[in-house]
XYZ file of C-alpha atoms in Angstrom:
463
model
C 0.072 0.034 -0.190
C 1.562 3.235 -1.098
C 1.370 6.657 1.049
C -0.546 8.671 -1.484
C 1.374 11.624 -1.203
C -0.166 13.322 1.923
C 1.567 11.228 5.120
C -1.524 8.663 5.741
C -0.817 5.812 7.266
C -3.256 3.665 6.494
C -6.048 3.120 3.319
C -9.296 0.764 2.733
C -9.505 -1.224 -0.645
C -12.410 -0.252 -2.435
C -12.418 -2.387 -4.925
C -9.870 -4.441 -7.595
C -9.946 -3.308 -11.640
C -7.901 -6.644 -11.672
C -7.834 -10.217 -10.760
C -5.303 -13.109 -10.894
C -4.134 -14.251 -14.472
C -4.986 -10.480 -15.377
C -2.071 -8.786 -18.065
C -1.717 -5.402 -17.331
C 0.277 -2.630 -18.754
C 2.530 0.515 -16.896
C 0.185 2.871 -15.419
C -3.165 0.921 -15.831
C -5.636 1.300 -12.916
C -5.128 -1.634 -10.315
C -7.348 -0.849 -7.260
C -9.451 2.208 -6.025
C -8.154 2.615 -2.615
C -10.240 5.090 0.037
C -7.970 7.447 2.335
C -9.036 9.543 4.922
C -8.960 12.351 2.417
C -10.451 10.870 -0.953
C -11.140 7.583 -3.157
C -7.882 7.477 -5.124
C -6.937 5.058 -8.170
C -3.734 3.267 -7.925
C -1.735 2.819 -11.047
C 0.560 -0.050 -11.659
C 4.436 1.057 -12.364
C 4.997 -2.288 -14.076
C 3.586 -4.233 -17.060
C 3.240 -8.261 -16.640
C 0.904 -10.811 -15.396
C -0.965 -10.112 -11.992
C 0.222 -13.195 -9.662
C -2.356 -12.410 -6.455
C -4.290 -9.568 -4.984
C -2.952 -9.925 -1.095
C -6.291 -7.377 0.145
C -9.592 -8.105 0.092
C -12.087 -5.136 -0.852
C -13.214 -3.669 2.220
C -9.621 -4.498 4.299
C -7.614 -1.233 6.111
C -4.571 -1.686 4.795
C -1.314 -0.018 6.345
C 0.936 2.099 3.903
C 3.822 -0.224 3.081
C 1.824 -3.782 3.190
C 1.847 -5.769 0.061
C -1.300 -5.619 -1.705
C -0.207 -7.313 -4.805
C 1.790 -9.564 -6.666
C 2.652 -8.730 -10.429
C 4.778 -11.042 -12.038
C 7.125 -9.296 -14.762
C 8.763 -10.432 -17.844
C 12.062 -10.243 -16.344
C 11.278 -12.255 -13.127
C 9.359 -15.053 -14.780
C 11.667 -17.837 -13.876
C 10.495 -21.489 -12.704
C 12.819 -21.265 -9.657
C 12.392 -19.828 -6.586
C 15.857 -18.718 -5.837
C 16.267 -17.038 -9.367
C 13.288 -14.819 -8.056
C 14.926 -13.720 -4.949
C 18.126 -12.749 -6.600
C 18.584 -9.098 -6.825
C 18.036 -8.334 -10.949
C 20.468 -6.612 -13.161
C 18.424 -3.702 -13.535
C 18.597 -2.820 -9.485
C 15.947 -3.573 -6.694
C 12.841 -6.254 -7.115
C 10.038 -5.898 -9.194
C 6.042 -5.644 -7.453
C 5.496 -8.679 -5.687
C 9.506 -9.923 -5.590
C 11.093 -10.876 -2.605
C 14.519 -9.053 -2.588
C 17.611 -10.311 -1.453
C 17.148 -9.783 2.274
C 13.826 -11.843 2.125
C 11.513 -8.527 1.668
C 8.354 -8.512 -0.917
C 8.463 -5.220 -2.899
C 5.292 -3.406 -3.022
C 3.704 -0.052 -5.154
C 5.951 2.148 -2.578
C 9.539 0.597 -1.259
C 9.198 -2.978 0.413
C 6.823 -4.238 2.548
C 7.115 -7.286 4.944
C 9.365 -10.412 4.513
C 7.826 -13.394 2.865
C 5.820 -15.255 4.957
C 4.267 -12.587 7.303
C 1.074 -11.319 5.361
C -1.350 -13.868 5.745
C -4.758 -13.982 3.530
C -8.203 -15.276 4.003
C -8.297 -18.878 2.646
C -11.502 -18.943 0.441
C -14.493 -20.705 2.031
C -14.551 -24.410 0.873
C -11.262 -24.806 -0.559
C -9.489 -27.899 -0.102
C -6.537 -26.253 0.589
C -7.963 -23.792 2.973
C -5.851 -24.857 5.948
C -2.833 -25.157 4.241
C -2.820 -21.711 2.622
C -0.884 -19.514 5.193
C 2.047 -22.363 4.448
C 1.538 -22.040 0.723
C 1.849 -18.340 0.802
C 5.239 -18.401 2.533
C 6.699 -20.600 0.039
C 5.515 -18.981 -3.160
C 4.819 -15.199 -2.507
C 6.672 -13.779 -5.458
C 4.978 -16.274 -8.261
C 1.706 -17.849 -6.579
C 0.519 -18.729 -10.053
C 3.077 -21.367 -10.339
C 2.046 -22.608 -7.235
C 0.858 -26.552 -6.847
C -2.266 -27.147 -5.721
C -1.297 -28.436 -1.818
C -1.795 -32.305 -1.081
C -5.500 -32.567 0.435
C -4.609 -34.387 3.392
C -0.927 -34.348 4.862
C -0.554 -30.283 4.324
C -3.801 -29.593 5.759
C -2.369 -31.468 9.016
C 0.603 -29.481 9.703
C -0.730 -26.333 8.660
C -1.578 -25.293 12.068
C 2.250 -25.794 13.374
C 2.835 -23.390 10.539
C 0.382 -20.821 11.668
C 1.736 -20.691 15.304
C -1.570 -21.358 16.683
C -3.548 -23.781 18.738
C -5.989 -25.970 16.612
C -9.246 -24.829 16.392
C -12.087 -26.129 18.160
C -14.968 -27.361 16.901
C -17.244 -24.789 18.076
C -14.900 -22.086 17.946
C -15.588 -19.043 15.084
C -13.659 -20.254 11.842
C -12.714 -17.266 10.350
C -12.058 -14.503 13.397
C -10.751 -11.640 12.310
C -10.549 -12.751 8.186
C -12.693 -10.965 6.161
C -15.483 -13.152 4.488
C -15.615 -13.205 0.551
C -18.302 -10.481 -0.699
C -18.035 -7.772 -4.036
C -18.359 -4.115 -2.887
C -22.270 -3.883 -3.358
C -22.630 -6.766 -1.312
C -20.577 -5.339 1.492
C -22.286 -1.760 1.307
C -26.130 -3.902 0.942
C -24.749 -5.526 4.841
C -23.542 -1.942 5.905
C -26.988 -0.624 5.530
C -28.824 -3.827 6.657
C -26.733 -3.801 9.870
C -25.462 -7.333 9.082
C -21.744 -8.774 10.155
C -20.745 -11.074 7.009
C -18.766 -13.202 9.300
C -22.398 -14.562 10.485
C -23.686 -15.525 6.930
C -22.663 -18.522 5.137
C -21.834 -18.003 1.218
C -23.580 -19.751 -1.104
C -21.557 -18.375 -4.512
C -18.678 -19.824 -6.161
C -15.831 -20.696 -3.620
C -17.977 -19.613 -0.630
C -18.928 -15.762 -2.188
C -21.492 -14.258 -0.345
C -24.311 -12.625 -2.399
C -27.068 -10.491 -2.294
C -29.532 -12.961 -1.611
C -27.535 -14.570 1.295
C -27.540 -11.405 3.235
C -30.947 -11.210 2.590
C -32.123 -14.623 3.332
C -29.579 -14.005 6.604
C -31.502 -10.875 7.471
C -35.240 -12.830 7.003
C -34.308 -15.408 8.476
C -35.078 -14.386 12.252
C -38.670 -13.646 11.499
C -39.411 -17.139 10.782
C -38.321 -18.278 14.080
C -40.616 -17.884 17.421
C -38.842 -14.321 18.442
C -37.276 -14.383 22.423
C -40.388 -12.336 24.900
C -37.630 -9.755 25.584
C -36.023 -9.515 22.098
C -36.396 -6.679 19.840
C -38.113 -6.697 16.738
C -36.057 -7.121 13.425
C -34.792 -4.107 12.059
C -34.510 -2.217 15.189
C -31.047 -3.971 16.233
C -28.382 -1.480 16.824
C -26.106 -1.024 14.259
C -22.156 -0.417 14.297
C -20.042 0.765 12.254
C -15.918 1.045 11.918
C -14.729 4.704 12.278
C -12.475 5.260 9.413
C -11.868 7.101 6.539
C -13.377 10.814 6.113
C -15.748 10.271 9.668
C -12.207 9.534 11.596
C -10.131 12.288 9.818
C -12.911 14.915 10.736
C -13.530 13.705 14.337
C -9.842 14.044 14.545
C -9.726 17.831 13.155
C -12.831 18.793 14.657
C -11.686 17.696 18.194
C -8.018 19.433 17.802
C -9.549 22.346 16.823
C -11.988 22.690 19.364
C -9.888 22.260 22.109
C -6.958 24.092 20.621
C -8.565 27.521 19.438
C -10.267 29.749 21.301
C -13.559 30.108 19.534
C -15.304 32.777 19.361
C -19.402 33.109 17.346
C -20.811 36.118 15.849
C -23.965 36.659 13.981
C -25.586 38.659 11.686
C -28.834 39.212 10.006
C -28.359 40.763 6.611
C -30.956 41.804 3.501
C -30.029 40.107 0.398
C -32.695 41.442 -1.903
C -30.619 43.521 -3.509
C -27.938 40.662 -4.082
C -30.519 38.441 -5.159
C -31.977 41.124 -7.534
C -28.693 41.556 -9.076
C -28.125 37.422 -9.542
C -31.166 37.250 -11.121
C -30.372 40.088 -13.880
C -26.807 38.401 -14.393
C -28.567 34.953 -14.757
C -30.578 36.703 -17.762
C -27.039 37.846 -19.569
C -25.256 36.078 -21.931
C -22.312 35.984 -19.959
C -23.773 33.776 -17.126
C -26.460 32.070 -19.410
C -24.532 28.977 -19.117
C -23.068 29.201 -15.501
C -24.521 28.105 -12.455
C -24.891 31.190 -10.303
C -25.706 30.453 -6.908
C -25.665 32.764 -3.868
C -22.474 30.632 -2.500
C -21.091 32.362 -5.235
C -22.023 36.256 -4.029
C -20.680 35.470 -0.169
C -17.496 33.865 -1.740
C -16.395 36.735 -3.748
C -17.509 39.259 -0.597
C -15.373 36.874 1.478
C -12.493 37.913 -0.739
C -13.004 41.392 -0.671
C -13.417 41.593 2.787
C -10.055 39.849 3.546
C -8.077 42.508 1.963
C -9.597 44.772 4.876
C -8.961 42.514 7.452
C -5.935 39.972 7.076
C -6.222 38.421 10.070
C -9.042 36.769 8.979
C -6.860 34.824 6.059
C -3.735 33.763 8.677
C -2.634 30.714 10.429
C -1.229 30.749 14.265
C 2.274 28.423 14.082
C 2.987 27.419 17.212
C 6.078 25.924 16.688
C 7.669 28.594 14.808
C 6.102 31.214 17.282
C 4.617 33.292 14.556
C 1.592 34.193 12.917
C 1.234 33.612 9.389
C -0.451 35.955 6.986
C -1.236 34.527 3.874
C -0.898 36.301 0.627
C -3.608 34.151 -1.422
C -6.985 33.460 -0.247
C -7.388 29.423 -0.861
C -11.242 29.105 0.128
C -13.096 25.639 1.153
C -16.031 25.309 0.526
C -17.568 22.498 3.375
C -19.143 19.704 0.864
C -21.153 16.783 2.457
C -20.982 13.850 0.562
C -21.913 10.498 0.832
C -18.373 9.555 1.983
C -19.134 12.085 4.940
C -18.068 16.043 4.961
C -15.034 16.860 3.176
C -13.778 21.030 2.289
C -11.973 21.002 -1.090
C -10.236 24.269 -1.912
C -10.612 26.882 -4.543
C -6.976 27.906 -5.302
C -6.262 31.790 -5.379
C -9.663 32.871 -5.081
C -9.223 36.328 -4.351
C -7.868 36.958 -8.223
C -11.032 35.056 -9.438
C -13.920 37.493 -10.747
C -17.705 36.156 -10.102
C -18.101 34.102 -13.110
C -15.119 32.265 -12.327
C -15.562 31.744 -8.856
C -19.247 30.382 -9.922
C -18.107 27.922 -12.273
C -14.933 26.599 -9.521
C -17.993 26.007 -6.877
C -19.881 24.069 -9.584
C -16.972 21.975 -10.643
C -15.924 21.555 -7.423
C -19.143 20.324 -5.961
C -19.737 17.877 -8.441
C -16.657 16.353 -8.426
C -16.794 16.162 -4.211
C -20.053 14.445 -4.590
C -18.936 11.864 -7.205
C -16.064 11.107 -4.736
C -13.503 12.178 -7.384
C -11.751 15.038 -5.139
C -8.035 14.379 -5.447
C -6.374 14.891 -1.798
C -4.260 17.845 -2.941
C -7.422 19.551 -3.114
C -8.427 18.915 0.204
C -5.550 21.131 1.882
C -3.884 24.117 2.191
C -7.051 26.164 2.939
C -6.455 29.700 4.594
C -10.562 30.278 5.169
C -13.501 27.979 4.826
C -17.651 28.813 4.163
C -20.420 26.153 4.970
C -23.574 26.672 3.694
C -25.902 25.566 5.938
C -28.739 26.989 4.352
C -29.274 24.132 2.063
C -30.553 22.142 4.764
C -33.158 24.827 5.421
C -31.131 25.937 8.534
C -30.991 29.385 9.806
C -27.582 29.357 11.233
C -25.094 27.841 13.457
C -21.991 27.909 15.361
C -19.487 26.244 12.906
C -15.954 24.824 14.056
C -12.574 26.573 12.882
C -10.750 24.453 10.425
C -7.311 23.074 11.805
C -4.854 25.803 10.634
C -7.343 28.663 9.689
C -8.049 31.570 11.487
C -12.225 31.544 10.656
C -15.139 29.899 9.088
C -18.619 31.703 8.021
C -21.586 29.635 8.307
C -24.296 30.801 5.870
C -28.094 30.582 6.384
C -31.302 29.836 4.571
C -32.070 32.685 2.282
C -35.911 33.323 2.779
C -38.251 36.144 2.850
C -38.699 37.851 6.381
C -40.313 40.571 7.513
C -37.971 43.467 7.466
C -38.190 47.277 8.639
C -37.264 49.358 5.171
C -36.695 53.459 6.030
C -39.313 53.009 9.043
C -41.834 50.843 7.369
C -42.524 47.233 7.706
C -41.766 45.233 4.359
C -40.967 41.713 3.130
C -37.440 41.141 2.428
C -35.073 38.608 1.161
C -33.092 37.906 4.685
C -29.950 35.453 5.507
C -28.570 34.823 8.803
C -24.721 34.865 8.697
C -22.285 33.180 11.370
C -18.606 33.774 11.916
C -16.724 31.612 14.474
C -12.981 32.887 14.490
C -9.777 31.860 16.304
C -9.494 34.486 19.367
C -5.497 33.826 19.568
C -5.503 35.573 16.107
C -8.577 37.921 15.590
C -9.123 40.052 17.822
C -12.942 41.209 18.714
C -13.211 44.229 16.715
C -11.779 42.404 13.941
C -13.876 39.280 13.593
C -16.690 42.099 13.777
C -15.469 44.521 11.088
C -15.087 41.163 8.499
C -18.837 40.229 9.480
C -19.925 43.557 8.878
C -17.946 43.997 5.721
C -19.236 40.676 4.512
C -22.952 41.861 5.260
C -22.459 45.220 3.435
C -21.205 43.742 0.346
C -24.257 41.293 0.179
C -26.920 44.031 1.050
C -25.361 46.524 -1.194
C -23.295 45.227 -4.120
C -22.348 48.252 -5.151
C -20.444 49.009 -2.072
C -17.708 46.934 -3.332
C -16.987 49.933 -5.980
C -16.391 52.574 -2.764
C -13.233 49.956 -1.430
């Protein structure tokens, strides 16, 4: 498992794009993995034949752990010793054992041969002898002869180093059952532990019918007097991926940066009228011009007047870093959880470019294709809680930033205009800022500036 470039320590295998025996070319996509930041496709650095997949979909693998063995043309020797010998080109290929016995992975080297055990297929004649067979032939699994059905199975427990399995023990333990990603998702949605399901597919693969039959089975048996109704059981999910990263970041921010939150109600009738006029014009006809684009532009303009709002507290260096550019983060709710992709140099973009960037950013995030590089390096964040009909909130600052702005629902409300009560289009803004960096006067002035620009966009001409 490689480090995709952001210092991550682990990733979950989502789905394989290849199978044992497939011929692969350089840069062909091998596998899709999910990190704490994004879903990433890993390409093949070599051309050759896939010997074995060493990690099942749904398994979280640490960086440096072998996940695939690829037999290259140069490594295709029938003698195991030849595969372990160093090549003239320097270094072993993917899936090969080097001179020190370690197996080459996509990045660097993983553990030595015999330290990685794969889950045996259910019902396989050589399932019990699988760990011993893998230790002898991890380099070229395609050339491994099937183990004898009797003798190896008796010796296998000794090779693993564990006690013999008792008749009533769980045969799977921590091993992952065979099931395709859609079936795993169905099981998660239904709260089913796949280790308790008997697979009826080829080689013991668990199918959708197996999962559905498992959930329906309790209904045919007499229910215990005190037992919960079917479908109302508690469901547990592993804390991983985006949820794990978000939790760590929010806890770090909440207990490190002293938060102050201020609120402002704004009459945005003039901004919404301007939006309607621009959408009718030729320049914005093919652009999805949302109210968030006007908020983003107002933030960029107001940040120039209050540099502290676009700064970072560097405790290690004992310095405050005032950023020269605004890298605007936009909180986006996706099926994987909350992520915050960035619009780089947002302060240099005009309204049309901001609207286009917001649209592309949102579509990419919802499709799960946001690259990890777009999720780091922000200087200010906007979260739009108004899309859920929420008026306001107290957002938590992203670590490394000085403030975050929450935009509430935009809706008609009674408003006093020139001493008369009128119905206007009103929005609630809330700004949370780090009081180490931003004084109350600075935070208030920035929020007031954003409100003034949204109440009367023409104010920008006076700055």
